[in-house]
Structure formats: C-alpha cells, structure tokens
Amino acid sequence: MKINLKHGIDQLVFGMKQNDVIAIYGKPNRNYKDEDDNIIFSYNSLKMRLTFYREEDFKLGYIVASSSDIELFENKVIGKKISDVKSELVQKGITKFTQEEFDTFENYFNEDNWIIFQTEFDEVVKFEIGAIINDKDEFDWKFKS
C-alpha cells in the first residue's frame, strides 16, 4: 500500500466520508468514538486506524498504519531501522524531523508532510499521516466527491 504524502494511503484520500471508505474497504472491524467524538474505523486486515473529524463534518483526517505492506517512495517502512528510512527520505528532500521520546518509543515527526514514524528499539513500528493544514489555517482536503 502506497503512502501518498499530503493525500493519504492507498485508496484512502483525506476528506473522504465514512461511506466512501466503506465502499472501497467494506465495513470496519471496529467503529467507535474517541474522547473528542471523532469517529474511528479500525481495519484488522489493513492494520490501519482511520479518524473522521467531528468538527470537519466527519471527513477522514488522520491515518495510523502498522502494516508491513506500506511503502513510501517504493520503500517499505515498517520493520526498518529509522536511520535507513531517514536516509532514504533525504534523497527525496525530506530532512526535518522533530524527535520525541517516551518509554522505549521515539516519534519522528515531519511537519511539512504531517507524518510520524514511531519507533521502538530503533525500528519503525507505526506510521501516522494527517491531512495538511493550509496557510488559511484550514484543512486542505484532497478528496473531491
């Protein structure tokens, strides 16, 4: 499954509604609300969690993935050393990361593309991508219904 920076993953595009996602991937294994009343879809086979923002008319705005099938610039990311992932990204002009540590985990956040690589023991275990916020401080929805 291809990561499409600033757009989503695979056929998931930021701005989709729940019915758009169900039409492609079927009903989620879990469907619940978080503490902010956002709707969360969880797909076991895809190893993805999708967040539909309540304050944005329940549009898809955030994806968390841990499938070994996800690729960024045709390179797998899950299970790789973070140093290898970062060196591959340098070749694509992605160089700025904010690093945050907690317990045995570290997050590497790139704000320009709103992506996070979560690592444990120096290996990427989870990838997160969010919809981009534009200069007007609004979400830049990519899905055109």
mmCIF file of C-alpha atoms in Angstrom:
data_model
loop_
_atom_site.group_PDB
_atom_site.id
_atom_site.type_symbol
_atom_site.label_atom_id
_atom_site.label_comp_id
_atom_site.label_asym_id
_atom_site.label_seq_id
_atom_site.Cartn_x
_atom_site.Cartn_y
_atom_site.Cartn_z
ATOM 1 C CA MET A 1 0.000 0.000 0.000
ATOM 2 C CA LYS A 2 1.455 3.259 -1.156
ATOM 3 C CA ILE A 3 1.763 6.267 1.132
ATOM 4 C CA ASN A 4 0.697 9.363 -0.803
ATOM 5 C CA LEU A 5 2.191 12.303 1.069
ATOM 6 C CA LYS A 6 -0.361 15.028 1.878
ATOM 7 C CA HIS A 7 -3.133 12.845 0.378
ATOM 8 C CA GLY A 8 -3.452 9.565 2.345
ATOM 9 C CA ILE A 9 -2.568 5.889 1.962
ATOM 10 C CA ASP A 10 -3.523 3.555 -0.876
ATOM 11 C CA GLN A 11 -7.077 4.452 -1.962
ATOM 12 C CA LEU A 12 -7.719 6.469 1.208
ATOM 13 C CA VAL A 13 -7.781 10.200 0.495
ATOM 14 C CA PHE A 14 -8.110 12.907 3.128
ATOM 15 C CA GLY A 15 -11.604 14.365 3.026
ATOM 16 C CA MET A 16 -13.415 11.087 2.303
ATOM 17 C CA LYS A 17 -16.552 10.361 4.278
ATOM 18 C CA GLN A 18 -17.259 7.078 6.053
ATOM 19 C CA ASN A 19 -19.423 5.768 3.191
ATOM 20 C CA ASP A 20 -16.618 6.474 0.691
ATOM 21 C CA VAL A 21 -14.242 4.318 2.737
ATOM 22 C CA ILE A 22 -16.806 1.536 3.278
ATOM 23 C CA ALA A 23 -17.437 1.424 -0.482
ATOM 24 C CA ILE A 24 -13.744 0.581 -1.008
ATOM 25 C CA TYR A 25 -12.729 -1.475 2.034
ATOM 26 C CA GLY A 26 -16.045 -2.692 3.434
ATOM 27 C CA LYS A 27 -17.254 -2.281 6.978
ATOM 28 C CA PRO A 28 -14.525 -1.790 9.593
ATOM 29 C CA ASN A 29 -13.762 -4.405 12.254
ATOM 30 C CA ARG A 30 -14.342 -1.728 14.880
ATOM 31 C CA ASN A 31 -16.232 1.548 14.738
ATOM 32 C CA TYR A 32 -16.223 3.817 17.795
ATOM 33 C CA LYS A 33 -15.945 7.411 19.001
ATOM 34 C CA ASP A 34 -12.900 8.855 20.729
ATOM 35 C CA GLU A 35 -12.904 11.380 23.589
ATOM 36 C CA ASP A 36 -13.474 14.243 21.093
ATOM 37 C CA ASP A 37 -16.456 12.468 19.465
ATOM 38 C CA ASN A 38 -14.453 11.806 16.312
ATOM 39 C CA ILE A 39 -15.401 8.555 14.597
ATOM 40 C CA ILE A 40 -12.694 5.896 14.426
ATOM 41 C CA PHE A 41 -12.650 2.999 11.958
ATOM 42 C CA SER A 42 -10.290 0.119 12.614
ATOM 43 C CA TYR A 43 -9.430 -2.442 9.914
ATOM 44 C CA ASN A 44 -7.609 -5.528 11.192
ATOM 45 C CA SER A 45 -6.543 -6.874 7.788
ATOM 46 C CA LEU A 46 -5.153 -3.466 6.727
ATOM 47 C CA LYS A 47 -3.649 -2.807 10.174
ATOM 48 C CA MET A 48 -4.997 0.727 9.943
ATOM 49 C CA ARG A 49 -6.950 3.073 12.165
ATOM 50 C CA LEU A 50 -8.817 5.935 10.479
ATOM 51 C CA THR A 51 -10.076 9.094 12.170
ATOM 52 C CA PHE A 52 -13.041 11.066 10.826
ATOM 53 C CA TYR A 53 -13.077 14.512 12.462
ATOM 54 C CA ARG A 54 -16.393 15.558 14.042
ATOM 55 C CA GLU A 55 -15.595 19.274 13.705
ATOM 56 C CA GLU A 56 -14.928 18.802 9.973
ATOM 57 C CA ASP A 57 -18.239 17.139 9.075
ATOM 58 C CA PHE A 58 -16.711 13.701 9.766
ATOM 59 C CA LYS A 59 -14.133 13.831 6.985
ATOM 60 C CA LEU A 60 -11.159 11.455 7.028
ATOM 61 C CA GLY A 61 -8.308 13.439 8.519
ATOM 62 C CA TYR A 62 -5.845 11.023 10.101
ATOM 63 C CA ILE A 63 -4.495 7.530 9.434
ATOM 64 C CA VAL A 64 -2.384 5.298 11.681
ATOM 65 C CA ALA A 65 -0.879 2.247 9.988
ATOM 66 C CA SER A 66 1.329 -0.624 11.091
ATOM 67 C CA SER A 67 1.112 -2.980 8.106
ATOM 68 C CA SER A 68 4.426 -4.224 6.755
ATOM 69 C CA ASP A 69 2.930 -3.595 3.279
ATOM 70 C CA ILE A 70 3.006 0.205 3.440
ATOM 71 C CA GLU A 71 5.573 1.891 1.239
ATOM 72 C CA LEU A 72 6.894 5.423 0.941
ATOM 73 C CA PHE A 73 8.647 6.192 -2.352
ATOM 74 C CA GLU A 74 8.539 2.451 -3.124
ATOM 75 C CA ASN A 75 10.423 1.604 0.093
ATOM 76 C CA LYS A 76 8.881 -0.369 2.937
ATOM 77 C CA VAL A 77 8.945 1.486 6.242
ATOM 78 C CA ILE A 78 7.548 -0.826 8.936
ATOM 79 C CA GLY A 79 10.249 -3.017 10.435
ATOM 80 C CA LYS A 80 13.118 -0.910 9.075
ATOM 81 C CA LYS A 81 15.750 0.939 11.055
ATOM 82 C CA ILE A 82 14.768 4.595 11.387
ATOM 83 C CA SER A 83 18.242 5.634 10.211
ATOM 84 C CA ASP A 84 17.655 3.770 6.925
ATOM 85 C CA VAL A 85 14.219 5.339 6.460
ATOM 86 C CA LYS A 86 15.558 8.824 7.161
ATOM 87 C CA SER A 87 18.484 8.418 4.748
ATOM 88 C CA GLU A 88 16.056 7.304 2.003
ATOM 89 C CA LEU A 89 13.923 10.387 2.702
ATOM 90 C CA VAL A 90 16.897 12.759 2.496
ATOM 91 C CA GLN A 91 17.204 11.773 -1.165
ATOM 92 C CA LYS A 92 13.602 12.991 -1.627
ATOM 93 C CA GLY A 93 14.237 16.293 0.171
ATOM 94 C CA ILE A 94 12.579 15.331 3.457
ATOM 95 C CA THR A 95 15.149 16.205 6.099
ATOM 96 C CA LYS A 96 13.467 17.974 9.021
ATOM 97 C CA PHE A 97 12.214 15.826 11.885
ATOM 98 C CA THR A 98 11.241 16.667 15.422
ATOM 99 C CA GLN A 99 12.145 13.804 17.748
ATOM 100 C CA GLU A 100 10.179 12.943 20.869
ATOM 101 C CA GLU A 101 10.989 10.138 23.304
ATOM 102 C CA PHE A 102 8.761 8.289 25.750
ATOM 103 C CA ASP A 103 9.444 4.943 27.419
ATOM 104 C CA THR A 104 11.026 2.701 24.768
ATOM 105 C CA PHE A 105 9.349 4.592 21.913
ATOM 106 C CA GLU A 106 10.531 7.513 19.822
ATOM 107 C CA ASN A 107 8.480 9.576 17.379
ATOM 108 C CA TYR A 108 9.994 11.281 14.350
ATOM 109 C CA PHE A 109 7.628 13.999 13.137
ATOM 110 C CA ASN A 110 7.879 15.870 9.820
ATOM 111 C CA GLU A 111 5.500 18.827 9.901
ATOM 112 C CA ASP A 112 5.746 19.710 6.188
ATOM 113 C CA ASN A 113 4.113 16.379 5.284
ATOM 114 C CA TRP A 114 2.367 15.804 8.646
ATOM 115 C CA ILE A 115 3.887 12.350 9.076
ATOM 116 C CA ILE A 116 5.164 10.493 12.116
ATOM 117 C CA PHE A 117 7.387 7.447 12.223
ATOM 118 C CA GLN A 118 7.041 5.735 15.602
ATOM 119 C CA THR A 119 9.969 3.548 16.543
ATOM 120 C CA GLU A 120 10.746 1.085 19.276
ATOM 121 C CA PHE A 121 14.264 -0.239 19.706
ATOM 122 C CA ASP A 122 15.356 1.871 16.709
ATOM 123 C CA GLU A 123 12.895 0.141 14.355
ATOM 124 C CA VAL A 124 9.772 1.685 12.769
ATOM 125 C CA VAL A 125 6.675 0.025 14.267
ATOM 126 C CA LYS A 126 3.958 2.501 13.267
ATOM 127 C CA PHE A 127 3.359 5.207 10.664
ATOM 128 C CA GLU A 128 0.947 8.116 11.022
ATOM 129 C CA ILE A 129 -0.193 10.637 8.432
ATOM 130 C CA GLY A 130 -2.594 13.533 8.791
ATOM 131 C CA ALA A 131 -4.369 15.938 6.493
ATOM 132 C CA ILE A 132 -2.390 19.099 5.803
ATOM 133 C CA ILE A 133 -3.480 22.465 7.206
ATOM 134 C CA ASN A 134 -3.045 25.276 4.663
ATOM 135 C CA ASP A 135 -1.945 28.921 5.058
ATOM 136 C CA LYS A 136 -5.515 29.931 5.954
ATOM 137 C CA ASP A 137 -5.371 27.527 8.928
ATOM 138 C CA GLU A 138 -7.910 25.227 7.248
ATOM 139 C CA PHE A 139 -7.636 21.593 6.245
ATOM 140 C CA ASP A 140 -6.528 21.064 2.647
ATOM 141 C CA TRP A 141 -8.963 18.299 1.735
ATOM 142 C CA LYS A 142 -7.763 16.292 -1.254
ATOM 143 C CA PHE A 143 -10.857 14.159 -1.868
ATOM 144 C CA LYS A 144 -13.218 15.572 -4.460
ATOM 145 C CA SER A 145 -16.625 13.930 -4.163
#
